[in-house]
Structure formats: structure tokens, C-alpha cells
Short mmCIF file of C-alpha atoms and ligand atoms in Angstrom, two decimals:
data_model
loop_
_atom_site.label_atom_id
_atom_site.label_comp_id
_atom_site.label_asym_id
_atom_site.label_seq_id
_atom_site.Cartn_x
_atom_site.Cartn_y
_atom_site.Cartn_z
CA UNK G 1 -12.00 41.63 35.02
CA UNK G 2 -10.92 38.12 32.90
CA UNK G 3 -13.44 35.56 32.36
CA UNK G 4 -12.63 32.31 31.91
CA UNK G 5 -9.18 31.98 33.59
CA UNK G 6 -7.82 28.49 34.54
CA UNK G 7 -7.97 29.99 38.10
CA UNK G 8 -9.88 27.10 40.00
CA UNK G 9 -10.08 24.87 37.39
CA UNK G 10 -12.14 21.46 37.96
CA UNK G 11 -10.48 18.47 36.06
CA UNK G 12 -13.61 16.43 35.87
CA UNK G 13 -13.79 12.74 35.73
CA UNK G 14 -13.46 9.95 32.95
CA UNK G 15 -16.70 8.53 31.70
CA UNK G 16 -15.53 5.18 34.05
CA UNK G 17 -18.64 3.04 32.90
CA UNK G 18 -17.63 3.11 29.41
CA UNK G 19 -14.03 2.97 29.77
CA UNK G 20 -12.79 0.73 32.63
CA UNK G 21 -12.30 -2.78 31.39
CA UNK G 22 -11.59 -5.05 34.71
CA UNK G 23 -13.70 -7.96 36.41
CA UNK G 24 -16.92 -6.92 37.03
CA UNK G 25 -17.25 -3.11 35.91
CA UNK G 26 -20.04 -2.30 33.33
CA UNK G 27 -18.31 -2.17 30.20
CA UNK G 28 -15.72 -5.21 31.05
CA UNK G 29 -18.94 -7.40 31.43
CA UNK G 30 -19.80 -6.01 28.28
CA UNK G 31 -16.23 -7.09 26.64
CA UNK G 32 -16.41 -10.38 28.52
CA UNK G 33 -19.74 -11.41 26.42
CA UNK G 34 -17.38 -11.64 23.22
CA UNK G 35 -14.86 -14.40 22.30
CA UNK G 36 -11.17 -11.27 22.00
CA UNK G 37 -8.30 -12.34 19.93
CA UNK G 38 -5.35 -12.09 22.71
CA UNK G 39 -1.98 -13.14 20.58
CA UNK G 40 -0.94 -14.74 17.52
CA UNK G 41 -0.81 -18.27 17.00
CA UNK G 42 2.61 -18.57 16.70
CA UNK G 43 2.92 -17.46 20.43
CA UNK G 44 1.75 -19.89 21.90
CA UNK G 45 4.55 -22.17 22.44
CA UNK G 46 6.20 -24.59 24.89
CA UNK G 47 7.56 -21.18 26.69
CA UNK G 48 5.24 -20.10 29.09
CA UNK G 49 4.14 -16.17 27.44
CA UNK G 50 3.06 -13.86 30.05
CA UNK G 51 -0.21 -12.04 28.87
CA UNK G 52 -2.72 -9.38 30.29
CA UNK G 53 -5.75 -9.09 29.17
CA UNK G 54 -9.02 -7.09 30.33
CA UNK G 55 -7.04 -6.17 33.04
CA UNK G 56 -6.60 -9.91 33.97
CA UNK G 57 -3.02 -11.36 34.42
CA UNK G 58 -2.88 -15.04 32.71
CA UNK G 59 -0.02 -17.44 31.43
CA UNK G 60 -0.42 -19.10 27.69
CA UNK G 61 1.25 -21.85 26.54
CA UNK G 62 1.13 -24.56 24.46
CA UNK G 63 1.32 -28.33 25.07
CA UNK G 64 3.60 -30.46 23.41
CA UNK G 65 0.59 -32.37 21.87
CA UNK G 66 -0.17 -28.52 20.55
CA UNK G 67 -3.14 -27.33 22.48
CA UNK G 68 -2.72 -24.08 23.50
CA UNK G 69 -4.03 -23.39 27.10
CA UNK G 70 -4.69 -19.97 28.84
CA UNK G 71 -4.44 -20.47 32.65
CA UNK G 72 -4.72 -18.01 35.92
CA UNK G 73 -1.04 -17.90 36.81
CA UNK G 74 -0.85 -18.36 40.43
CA UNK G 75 -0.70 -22.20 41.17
CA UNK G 76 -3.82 -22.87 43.13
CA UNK G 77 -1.39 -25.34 45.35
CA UNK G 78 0.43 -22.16 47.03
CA UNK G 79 1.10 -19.44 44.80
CA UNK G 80 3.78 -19.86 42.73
CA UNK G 81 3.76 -18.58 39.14
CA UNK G 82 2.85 -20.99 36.13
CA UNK G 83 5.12 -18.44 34.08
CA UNK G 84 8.21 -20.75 35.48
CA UNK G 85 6.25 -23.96 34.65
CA UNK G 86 7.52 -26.53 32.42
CA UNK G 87 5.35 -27.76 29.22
CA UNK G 88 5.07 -31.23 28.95
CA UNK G 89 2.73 -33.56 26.34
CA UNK G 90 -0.81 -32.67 28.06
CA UNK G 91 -0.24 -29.53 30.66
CA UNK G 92 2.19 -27.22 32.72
CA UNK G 93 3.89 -28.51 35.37
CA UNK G 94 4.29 -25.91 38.29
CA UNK G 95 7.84 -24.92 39.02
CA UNK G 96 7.00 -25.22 42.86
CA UNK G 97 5.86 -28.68 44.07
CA UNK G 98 5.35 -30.01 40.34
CA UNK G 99 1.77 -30.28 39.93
CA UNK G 100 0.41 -30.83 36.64
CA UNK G 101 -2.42 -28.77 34.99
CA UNK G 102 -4.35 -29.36 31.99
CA UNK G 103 -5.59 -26.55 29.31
CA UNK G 104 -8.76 -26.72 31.05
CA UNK G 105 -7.18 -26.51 34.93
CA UNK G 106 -7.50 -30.26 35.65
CA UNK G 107 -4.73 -31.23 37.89
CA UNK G 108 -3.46 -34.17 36.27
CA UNK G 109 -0.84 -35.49 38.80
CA UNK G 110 0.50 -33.98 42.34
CA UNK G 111 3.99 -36.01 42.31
CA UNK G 112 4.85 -35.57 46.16
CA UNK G 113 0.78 -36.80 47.38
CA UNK G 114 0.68 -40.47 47.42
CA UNK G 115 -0.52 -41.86 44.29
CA UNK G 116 -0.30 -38.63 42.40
CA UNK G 117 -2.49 -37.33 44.49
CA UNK G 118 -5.42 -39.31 45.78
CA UNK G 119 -7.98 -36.01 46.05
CA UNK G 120 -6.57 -33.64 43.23
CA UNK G 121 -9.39 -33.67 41.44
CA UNK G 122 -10.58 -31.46 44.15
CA UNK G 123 -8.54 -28.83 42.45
CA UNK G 124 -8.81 -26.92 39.69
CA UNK G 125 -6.49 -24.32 38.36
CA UNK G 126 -8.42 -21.18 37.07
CA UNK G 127 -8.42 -21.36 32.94
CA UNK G 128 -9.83 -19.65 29.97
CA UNK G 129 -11.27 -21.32 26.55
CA UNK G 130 -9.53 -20.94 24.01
CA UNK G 131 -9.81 -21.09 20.30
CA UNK G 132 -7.55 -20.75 17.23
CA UNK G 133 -8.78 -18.97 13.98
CA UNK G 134 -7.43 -16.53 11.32
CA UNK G 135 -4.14 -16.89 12.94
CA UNK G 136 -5.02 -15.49 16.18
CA UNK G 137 -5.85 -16.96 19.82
CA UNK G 138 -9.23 -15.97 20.68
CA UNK G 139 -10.15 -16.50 24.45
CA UNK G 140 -13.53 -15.89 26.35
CA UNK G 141 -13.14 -14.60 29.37
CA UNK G 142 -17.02 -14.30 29.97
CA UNK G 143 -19.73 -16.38 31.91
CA UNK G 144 -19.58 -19.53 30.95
CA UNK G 145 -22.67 -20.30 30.71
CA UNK G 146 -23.13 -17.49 27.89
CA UNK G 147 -20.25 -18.07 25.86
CA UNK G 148 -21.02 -17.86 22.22
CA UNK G 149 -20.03 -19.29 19.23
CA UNK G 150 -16.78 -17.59 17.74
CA UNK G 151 -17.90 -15.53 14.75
CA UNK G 152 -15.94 -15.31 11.15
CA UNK G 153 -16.15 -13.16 8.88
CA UNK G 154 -17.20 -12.68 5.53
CA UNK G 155 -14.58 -10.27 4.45
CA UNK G 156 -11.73 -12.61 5.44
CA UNK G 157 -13.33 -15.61 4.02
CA UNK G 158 -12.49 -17.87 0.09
CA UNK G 159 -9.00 -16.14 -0.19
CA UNK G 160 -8.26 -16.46 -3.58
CA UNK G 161 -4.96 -18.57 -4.23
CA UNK G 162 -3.01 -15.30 -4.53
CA UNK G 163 -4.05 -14.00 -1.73
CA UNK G 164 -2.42 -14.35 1.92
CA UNK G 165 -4.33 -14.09 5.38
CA UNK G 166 -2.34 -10.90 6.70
CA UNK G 167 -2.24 -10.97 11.01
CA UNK G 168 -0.63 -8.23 13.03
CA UNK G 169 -0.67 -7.38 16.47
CA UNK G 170 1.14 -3.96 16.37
CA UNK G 171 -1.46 -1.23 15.72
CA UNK G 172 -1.40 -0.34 12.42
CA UNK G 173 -4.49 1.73 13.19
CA UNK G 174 -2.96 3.95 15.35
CA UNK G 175 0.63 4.54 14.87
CA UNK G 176 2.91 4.99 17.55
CA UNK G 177 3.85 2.12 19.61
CA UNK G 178 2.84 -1.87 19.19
CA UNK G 179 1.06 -1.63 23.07
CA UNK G 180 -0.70 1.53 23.27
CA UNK G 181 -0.08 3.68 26.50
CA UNK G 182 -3.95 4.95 27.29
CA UNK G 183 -7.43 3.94 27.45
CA UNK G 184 -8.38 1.99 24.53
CA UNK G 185 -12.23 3.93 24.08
CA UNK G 186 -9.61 6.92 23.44
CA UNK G 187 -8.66 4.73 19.87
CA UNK G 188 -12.00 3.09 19.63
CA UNK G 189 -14.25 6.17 19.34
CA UNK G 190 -12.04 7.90 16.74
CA UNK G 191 -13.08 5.69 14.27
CA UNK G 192 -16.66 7.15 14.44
CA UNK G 193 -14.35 10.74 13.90
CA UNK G 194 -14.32 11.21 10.19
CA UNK G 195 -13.48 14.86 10.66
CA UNK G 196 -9.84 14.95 12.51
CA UNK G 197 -8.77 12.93 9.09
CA UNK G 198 -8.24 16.58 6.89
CA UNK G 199 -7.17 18.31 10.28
CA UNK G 200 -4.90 15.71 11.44
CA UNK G 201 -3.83 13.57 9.11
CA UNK G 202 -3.56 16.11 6.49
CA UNK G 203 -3.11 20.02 7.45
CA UNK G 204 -0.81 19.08 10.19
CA UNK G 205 1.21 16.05 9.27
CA UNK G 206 1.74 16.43 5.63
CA UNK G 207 -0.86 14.57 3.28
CA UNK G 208 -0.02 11.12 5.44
CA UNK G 209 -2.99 9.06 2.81
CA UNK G 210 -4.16 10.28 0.08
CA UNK G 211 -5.01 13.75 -1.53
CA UNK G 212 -8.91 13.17 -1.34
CA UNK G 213 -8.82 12.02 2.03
CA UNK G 214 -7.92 15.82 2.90
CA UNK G 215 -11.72 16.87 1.22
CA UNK G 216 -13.74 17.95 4.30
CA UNK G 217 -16.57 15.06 3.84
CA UNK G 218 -20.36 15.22 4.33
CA UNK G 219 -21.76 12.95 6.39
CA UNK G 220 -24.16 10.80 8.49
CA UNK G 221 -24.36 8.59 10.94
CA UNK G 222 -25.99 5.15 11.55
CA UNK G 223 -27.11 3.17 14.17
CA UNK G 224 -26.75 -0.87 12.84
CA UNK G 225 -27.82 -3.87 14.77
CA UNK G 226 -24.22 -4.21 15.75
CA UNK G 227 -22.82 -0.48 16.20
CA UNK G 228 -22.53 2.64 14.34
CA UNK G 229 -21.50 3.40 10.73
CA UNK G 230 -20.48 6.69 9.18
CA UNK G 231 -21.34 7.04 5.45
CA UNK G 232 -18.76 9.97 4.28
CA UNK G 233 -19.12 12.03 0.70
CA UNK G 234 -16.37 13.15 -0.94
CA UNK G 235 -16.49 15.26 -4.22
CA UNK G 236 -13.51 14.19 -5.73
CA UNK G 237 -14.24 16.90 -8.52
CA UNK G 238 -14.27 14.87 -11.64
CA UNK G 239 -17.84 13.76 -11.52
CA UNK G 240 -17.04 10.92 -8.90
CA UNK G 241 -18.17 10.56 -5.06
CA UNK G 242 -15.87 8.62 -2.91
CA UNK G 243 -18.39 6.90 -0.74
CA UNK G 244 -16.78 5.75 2.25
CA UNK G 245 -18.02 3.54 5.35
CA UNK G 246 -16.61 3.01 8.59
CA UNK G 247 -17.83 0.80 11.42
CA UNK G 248 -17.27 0.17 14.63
CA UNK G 249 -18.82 -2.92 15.53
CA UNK G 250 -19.71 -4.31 19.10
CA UNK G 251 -17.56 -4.85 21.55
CA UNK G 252 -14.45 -3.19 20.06
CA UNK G 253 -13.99 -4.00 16.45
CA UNK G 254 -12.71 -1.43 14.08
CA UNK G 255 -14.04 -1.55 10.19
CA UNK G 256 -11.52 0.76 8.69
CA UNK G 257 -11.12 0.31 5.18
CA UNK G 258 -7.82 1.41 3.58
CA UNK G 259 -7.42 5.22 3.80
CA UNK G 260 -4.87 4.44 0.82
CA UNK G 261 -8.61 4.04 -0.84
CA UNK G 262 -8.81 0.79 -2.12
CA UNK G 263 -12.10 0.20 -3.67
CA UNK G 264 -14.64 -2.02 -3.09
CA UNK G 265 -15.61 -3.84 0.55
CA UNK G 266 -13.10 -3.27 3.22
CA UNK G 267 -10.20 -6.02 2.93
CA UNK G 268 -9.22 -5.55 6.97
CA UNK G 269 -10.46 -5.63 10.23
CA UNK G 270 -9.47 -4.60 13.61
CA UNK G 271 -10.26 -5.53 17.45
CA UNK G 272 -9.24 -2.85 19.80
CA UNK G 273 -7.79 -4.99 22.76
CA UNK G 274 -8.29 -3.34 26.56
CA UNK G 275 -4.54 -4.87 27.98
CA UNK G 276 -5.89 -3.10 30.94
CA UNK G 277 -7.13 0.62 31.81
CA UNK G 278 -4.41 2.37 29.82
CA UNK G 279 -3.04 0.30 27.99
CA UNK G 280 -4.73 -1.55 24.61
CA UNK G 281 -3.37 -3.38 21.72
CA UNK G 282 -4.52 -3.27 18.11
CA UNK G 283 -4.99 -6.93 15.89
CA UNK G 284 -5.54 -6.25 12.20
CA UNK G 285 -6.85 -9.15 10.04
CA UNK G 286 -6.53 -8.26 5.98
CA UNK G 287 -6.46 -10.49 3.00
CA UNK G 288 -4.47 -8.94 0.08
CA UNK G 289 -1.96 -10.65 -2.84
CA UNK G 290 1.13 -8.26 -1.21
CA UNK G 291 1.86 -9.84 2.26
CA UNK G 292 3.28 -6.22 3.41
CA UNK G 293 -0.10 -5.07 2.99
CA UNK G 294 -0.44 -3.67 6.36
CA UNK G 295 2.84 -2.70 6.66
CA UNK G 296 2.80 -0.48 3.83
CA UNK G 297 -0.30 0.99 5.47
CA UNK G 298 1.20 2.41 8.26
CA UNK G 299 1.28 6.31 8.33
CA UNK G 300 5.08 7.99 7.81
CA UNK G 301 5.72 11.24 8.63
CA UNK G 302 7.79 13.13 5.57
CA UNK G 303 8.70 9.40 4.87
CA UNK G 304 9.93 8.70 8.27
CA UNK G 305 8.06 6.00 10.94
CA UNK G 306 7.02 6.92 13.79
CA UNK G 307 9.84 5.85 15.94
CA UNK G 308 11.81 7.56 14.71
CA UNK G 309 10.75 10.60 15.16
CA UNK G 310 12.40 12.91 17.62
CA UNK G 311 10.25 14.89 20.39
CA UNK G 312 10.40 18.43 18.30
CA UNK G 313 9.16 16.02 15.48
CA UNK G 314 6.22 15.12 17.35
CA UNK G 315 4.79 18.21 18.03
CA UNK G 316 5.46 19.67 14.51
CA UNK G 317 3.95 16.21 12.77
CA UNK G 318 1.44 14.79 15.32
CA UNK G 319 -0.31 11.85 14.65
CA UNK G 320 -2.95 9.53 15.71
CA UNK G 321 -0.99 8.28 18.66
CA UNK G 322 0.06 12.27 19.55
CA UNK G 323 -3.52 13.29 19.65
CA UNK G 324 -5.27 10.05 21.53
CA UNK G 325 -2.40 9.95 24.02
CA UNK G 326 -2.47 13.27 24.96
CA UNK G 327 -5.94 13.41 25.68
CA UNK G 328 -5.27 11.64 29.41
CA UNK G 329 -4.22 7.78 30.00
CA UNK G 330 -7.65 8.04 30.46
CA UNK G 331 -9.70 10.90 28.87
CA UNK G 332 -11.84 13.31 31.46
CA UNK G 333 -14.28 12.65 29.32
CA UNK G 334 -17.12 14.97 31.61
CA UNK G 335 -15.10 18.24 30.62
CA UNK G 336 -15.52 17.44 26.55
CA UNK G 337 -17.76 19.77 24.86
CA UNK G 338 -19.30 18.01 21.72
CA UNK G 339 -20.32 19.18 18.90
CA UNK G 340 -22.47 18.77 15.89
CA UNK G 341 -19.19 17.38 14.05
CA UNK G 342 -19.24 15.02 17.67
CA UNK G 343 -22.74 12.90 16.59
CA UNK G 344 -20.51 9.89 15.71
CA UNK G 345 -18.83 9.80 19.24
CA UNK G 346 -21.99 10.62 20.76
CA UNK G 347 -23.85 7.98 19.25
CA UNK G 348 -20.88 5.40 19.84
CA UNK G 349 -20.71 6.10 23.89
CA UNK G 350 -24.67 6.03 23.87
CA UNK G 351 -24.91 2.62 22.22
CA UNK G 352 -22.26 1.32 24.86
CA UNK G 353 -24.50 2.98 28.06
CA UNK G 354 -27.22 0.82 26.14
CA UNK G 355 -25.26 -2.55 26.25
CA UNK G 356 -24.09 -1.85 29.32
CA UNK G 357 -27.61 -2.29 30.74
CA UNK G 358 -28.48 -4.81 28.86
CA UNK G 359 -25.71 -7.42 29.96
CA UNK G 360 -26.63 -6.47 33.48
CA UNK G 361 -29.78 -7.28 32.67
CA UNK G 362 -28.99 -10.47 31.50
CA UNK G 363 -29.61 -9.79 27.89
CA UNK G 364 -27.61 -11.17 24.35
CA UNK G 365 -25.32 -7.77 23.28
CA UNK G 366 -25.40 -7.27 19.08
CA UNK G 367 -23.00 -9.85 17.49
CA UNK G 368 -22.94 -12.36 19.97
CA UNK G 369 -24.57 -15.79 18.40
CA UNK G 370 -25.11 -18.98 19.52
CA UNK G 371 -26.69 -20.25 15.91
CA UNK G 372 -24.52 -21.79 13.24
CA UNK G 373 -26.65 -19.75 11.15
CA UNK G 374 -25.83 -16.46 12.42
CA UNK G 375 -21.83 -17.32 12.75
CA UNK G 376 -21.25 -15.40 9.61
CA UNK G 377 -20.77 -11.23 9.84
CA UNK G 378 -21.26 -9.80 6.89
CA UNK G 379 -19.07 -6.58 6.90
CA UNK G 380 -19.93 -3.47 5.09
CA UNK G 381 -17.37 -1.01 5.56
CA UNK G 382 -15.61 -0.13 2.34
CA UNK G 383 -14.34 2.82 0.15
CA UNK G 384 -17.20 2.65 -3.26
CA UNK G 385 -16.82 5.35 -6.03
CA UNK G 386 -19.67 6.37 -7.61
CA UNK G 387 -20.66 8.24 -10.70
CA UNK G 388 -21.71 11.70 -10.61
CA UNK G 389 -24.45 11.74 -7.73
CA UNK G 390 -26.25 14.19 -9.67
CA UNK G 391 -26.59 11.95 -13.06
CA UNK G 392 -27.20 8.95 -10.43
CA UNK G 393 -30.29 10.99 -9.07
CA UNK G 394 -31.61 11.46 -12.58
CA UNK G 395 -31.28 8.07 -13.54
CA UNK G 396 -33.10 6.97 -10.43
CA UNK G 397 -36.36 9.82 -11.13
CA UNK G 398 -36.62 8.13 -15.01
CA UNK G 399 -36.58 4.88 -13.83
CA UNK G 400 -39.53 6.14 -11.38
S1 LIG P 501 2.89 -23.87 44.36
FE1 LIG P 501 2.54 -24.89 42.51
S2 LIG P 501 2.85 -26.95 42.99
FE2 LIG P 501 3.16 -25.95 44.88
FE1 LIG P 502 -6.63 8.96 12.58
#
């Protein structure tokens, strides 16, 4: 008789907890303790920019006095959509009966009430905080009373004059397209995958990075006080180790350094954006002296982008965005069968169950600081070459 048909086959069920991102589920609450960057600065303007975030529709703008403002965009009057508001010097005025918000909600004037509206202080039209910072808005969409300072970092800080302060918002992590079409934990997770780099990225689409980054690596895993890390060894054969760290970093940040191995401390960072349950967005912060840094990052396929790629190209040259998107618009993560090469993953979605409880609990997730003192992240991601491990060892038992 055959075994193991698909005959009756269960599908099994996403790991929801981790992966859902909307008002009030476990990891969203989790999400919503941390300021997110949610566009560039230079989209916020006196057009009203539809954006969803967490799952959450909202309206940004900016005021002609240039505050940018993230508001809930049904007009708390009756209904109508800020998205057809006007900008004026302090607010948005609704399309509908013309009330005026501020950034913060505050109905400034109600132009058909007498006086401007004797009680609209009684109103208040649902808003975010905002902030502005490495070219990016960053909102918190969290309790209020728990919002935190909004961290920098020390890898993206003292640019030297040469240097520009690279943004984009179009996944260079992932290839593919600028607003990723499945769950975001799909993307976030495979950074803690150091081993579908020489499967993926090298015996099936060509050598997309470099020749080392095909070496099978050896490594281990970390817990930090703000995520995981992987520490991989290469052997690059000539009495070097290529000793690289990846991060991810609570809620959703990505420390990639370049797999074009540029040496030394990571010079980029990513945030992992939820959009919504299947949908995400990638922004990448670098600092480098070519402003096409990132650009020149992003993974060809025998020389070609992604886009244009045709379908028979696809499944002969899959990449990151091939492998993630196929895997469900949201994984069934219960049917996954992981394995020893699995421990980063493992350890990843572990660490989130963790914070998960926590926040319901009422507790301060890793990274989140209310301290001047503690504003600073130091990152350590980073590709470091190092002499022969071997000699190193020696060195090390002498100095004993
Ligand atoms: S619905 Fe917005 S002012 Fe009336
Ligand atoms: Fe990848």
C-alpha cells in the first residue's frame, strides 16, 4: 500500500500569535510598544497620503507651517474621509462640513456652529505622534501612556562629510516588489536563516553576492537582550575566517550587513513594516560615500532586476521574494518541520511568545527606553575577517 499520500491532507494553521499584526492581537501589542518608521519625510506633504499601517488605515499630511500629522481618517463629525481634506497653516480641513483638525486631533474651528463652534473642544479627531528622524516618519501607535523615547543608532550616527544618510522604502532586503505581498514574520525570520544563502542565493540563482557567501557556514546562535544574533564561520581558504553577524532586533528590525561583504560594523539597518497581515514594507537606513549604495545592493538575476523577469524566469532563478511568497500570504506555520539547521527560527519565534507575555503583562519589551541614557543602540552586526583561527588560538594559549 503507499504511505504518505496527500490523500486527506490537513493544511494546518499559521502560528496567528506571532504573526497577526492588528489592534489588540498579541504580537501587534507587541509592535505597538515601539516608535515604526511609516514613510519618508519627503511624503509628508500638503497632499493628504493615504497610509496603512499595523493593519490600521490613517491619513498623513503635512501643515503648511510643516508639521507633519498622522490622523484616523474618518472625520469624527460624520464620516467623511480626511484623504479629501485641504491643508491649511495649522491642520486639515475636512472636505465635508469644513472642520478643522490639528496634528494632535484638536478641532480648531467648526465654520457652520456659531462661533466656530462653541463646544468643539468636545471633539477630538483620533491621531498618532509623530516624529521625524534619519529621514523617516516614525509614529507610535502604542499606549500612550508607555510610549518611549525614539531610539538612534550608533551605526547611523557622526557621518563623515563624505558620507550621505541613504533612506529607502522599497525592500532592498527582499527583492521583488517595493510592498511585499505576505506576512511580514515570513521576511523577518529569514534573517535568523543563514543556511538558504548557498542554497538560494547561490546554487539556484547564479552566485547573486559574492563567491564566499556560497561556503556552507558554521554557526551559532545567540540570545541578546534585544533579540537573536547568528555568528557565521566561513573558511575563506587563505588563512582568513569571514566572521559574520546578523541580528534581528526587537520588534522587527533587520541587522543585515552587506552580503557584498563590506568589512567592519554593519553600515545599514532595516525595520520590517507589518502594512497589514500580508502585506509588509521594508525601510533601509545606510550611511556610505556612494549615494546608490543600496541600490547597487539589490540582488540581479544573470544581471537582470527582478521585474523584469518573466514567470519561466522565476522558477528557474528564484529569489528571496520567490521563496517567502510562496510559503502562504501567511505561512501554516504548524505543518513546518524544523530542524537542527532551524535553531535560529526557533529561537526567533520563542523570544516573540516571550514578549508577547510580557506586554500583556504589562512589562517594558527589550529596546524600548524611556532614559536619555539608554537612547543610544549600539549595533553589532557586521562582516569582520580574521586571521587564521588556528594561529589566533595559539596566540591566545601563549598569552595564557
Ligand atoms: S464629516 Fe467632516 S466636517 Fe462633516
Ligand atoms: Fe535571502
Amino acid at each position: 500500500m503507499d504511505t504518505g499520500t496527500a490523500y486527506g491532507l490537513r493544511l494546518g494553521a499559521p502560528l496567528n500569535d506571532l504573526a497577526q499584526v492588528g489592534p489588540g492581537t498579541p504580537y501587534g501589542e507587541v509592535l505597538r510598544s515601539y516608535w515604526q518608521p511609516v514613510a519618508k519625510v519627503e511624503d509628508a506633504t500638503t497632499r493628504p497620503l493615504r497610509l496603512r499601517v499595523l493593519g490600521e488605515d490613517l491619513i498623513l499630511f503635512r501643515t503648511r507651517k510643516g508639521k507633519a500629522g498622522l490622523l484616523h481618517p474618518r472625520c469624527v463629525h460624520r464620516g467623511a474621509s480626511l484623504y479629501y481634506g485641504g491643508v491649511e497653516d495649522d491642520g486639515i480641513r475636512c472636505c465635508y462640513h469644513g472642520w478643522v483638525f490639528d496634528t494632535e486631533g484638536q478641532c480648531l474651528e467648526q465654520p457652520c456652529e456659531p462661533d466656530l463652534g462653541l463646544h468643539r473642544d468636545r471633539v477630538r479627531q483620533p491621531w498618532y505622534p509623530v516624529q521625524e528622524q534619519y529621514g523617516l516618519i516614525w509614529a507610535y501607535l502604542g499606549d500612550p501612556a508607555k510610549k518611549p523615547l525614539l531610539p538612534r543608532y550608533d551605526t547611523l550616527e557622526d557621518l563623515a562629510p563624505d558620507e550621505h544618510l541613504i533612506v529607502n522604502d522599497a525592500g532592498v532586503g527582499g527583492g521583488g516588489p517595493a510592498l511585499l505581498d505576505f506576512n511580514w514574520l515570513q521576511h523577518w525570520e529569514n534573517v535568523m536563516d543563514p543556511f538558504h544563502v548557498p542554497i538560494l542565493h547561490a546554487r539556484f540563482s547564479g552566485f547573486q553576492f559574492t563567491p564566499e557567501m556560497a561556503l556552507l557556514p558554521e554557526v551559532t546562535y545567540e540570545y541578546t537582550d534585544r533579540g537573536v544574533r547568528s555568528i557565521q564561520l566561513r573558511d575563506l581558504g587563505d588563512g582568513r575566517t569571514l566572521r559574520r553577524v546578523t541580528e534581528v532586533m526587537f520588534p522587527n528590525i533587520r541587522v543585515v550587513p552587506s552580503p557584498k561583504l563590506s568589512s567592519g560594523q554593519t553600515n545599514m539597518l532595516g525595520w520590517v513594516v507589518p502594512v497589514d497581515d500580508v502585506n509588509f514594507k521594508i525601510f533601509t537606513l545606510a550611511r556610505d560615500t556612494d549615494p546608490e549604495f543600496l541600490d547597487k545592493l539589490r540582488s540581479t538575476h544573470e544581471g537582470r532586476p527582478w521585474r523584469e523577469l518573466d514567470e519561466a524566469d522565476h522558477q528557474r532563478m528564484p529569489g528571496d521574494y520567490e521563496a517567502q511568497k510562496s510559503q502562504g500570504d501567511i505561512s501554516l506555520h504548524s505543518e513546518d518541520h524544523l530542524t537542527t539547521t532551524d535553531q535560529g527560527v526557533a529561537m526567533v519565534r520563542r523570544m516573540m511568545a516571550k514578549q508577547i507575555k510580557l506586554v500583556a503583562q504589562g512589562g517594558t519589551p527589550p529596546g524600548v527606553a524611556f532614559d536619555e541614557a539608554d537612547r543610544l543602540v549600539h549595533i553589532e552586526g557586521g562582516n569582520y575577517f580574521e586571521g587564521d583561527a588556528l594561529t589566533e588560538e595559539l596566540a591566545a594559549a601563549v598569552d595564557d
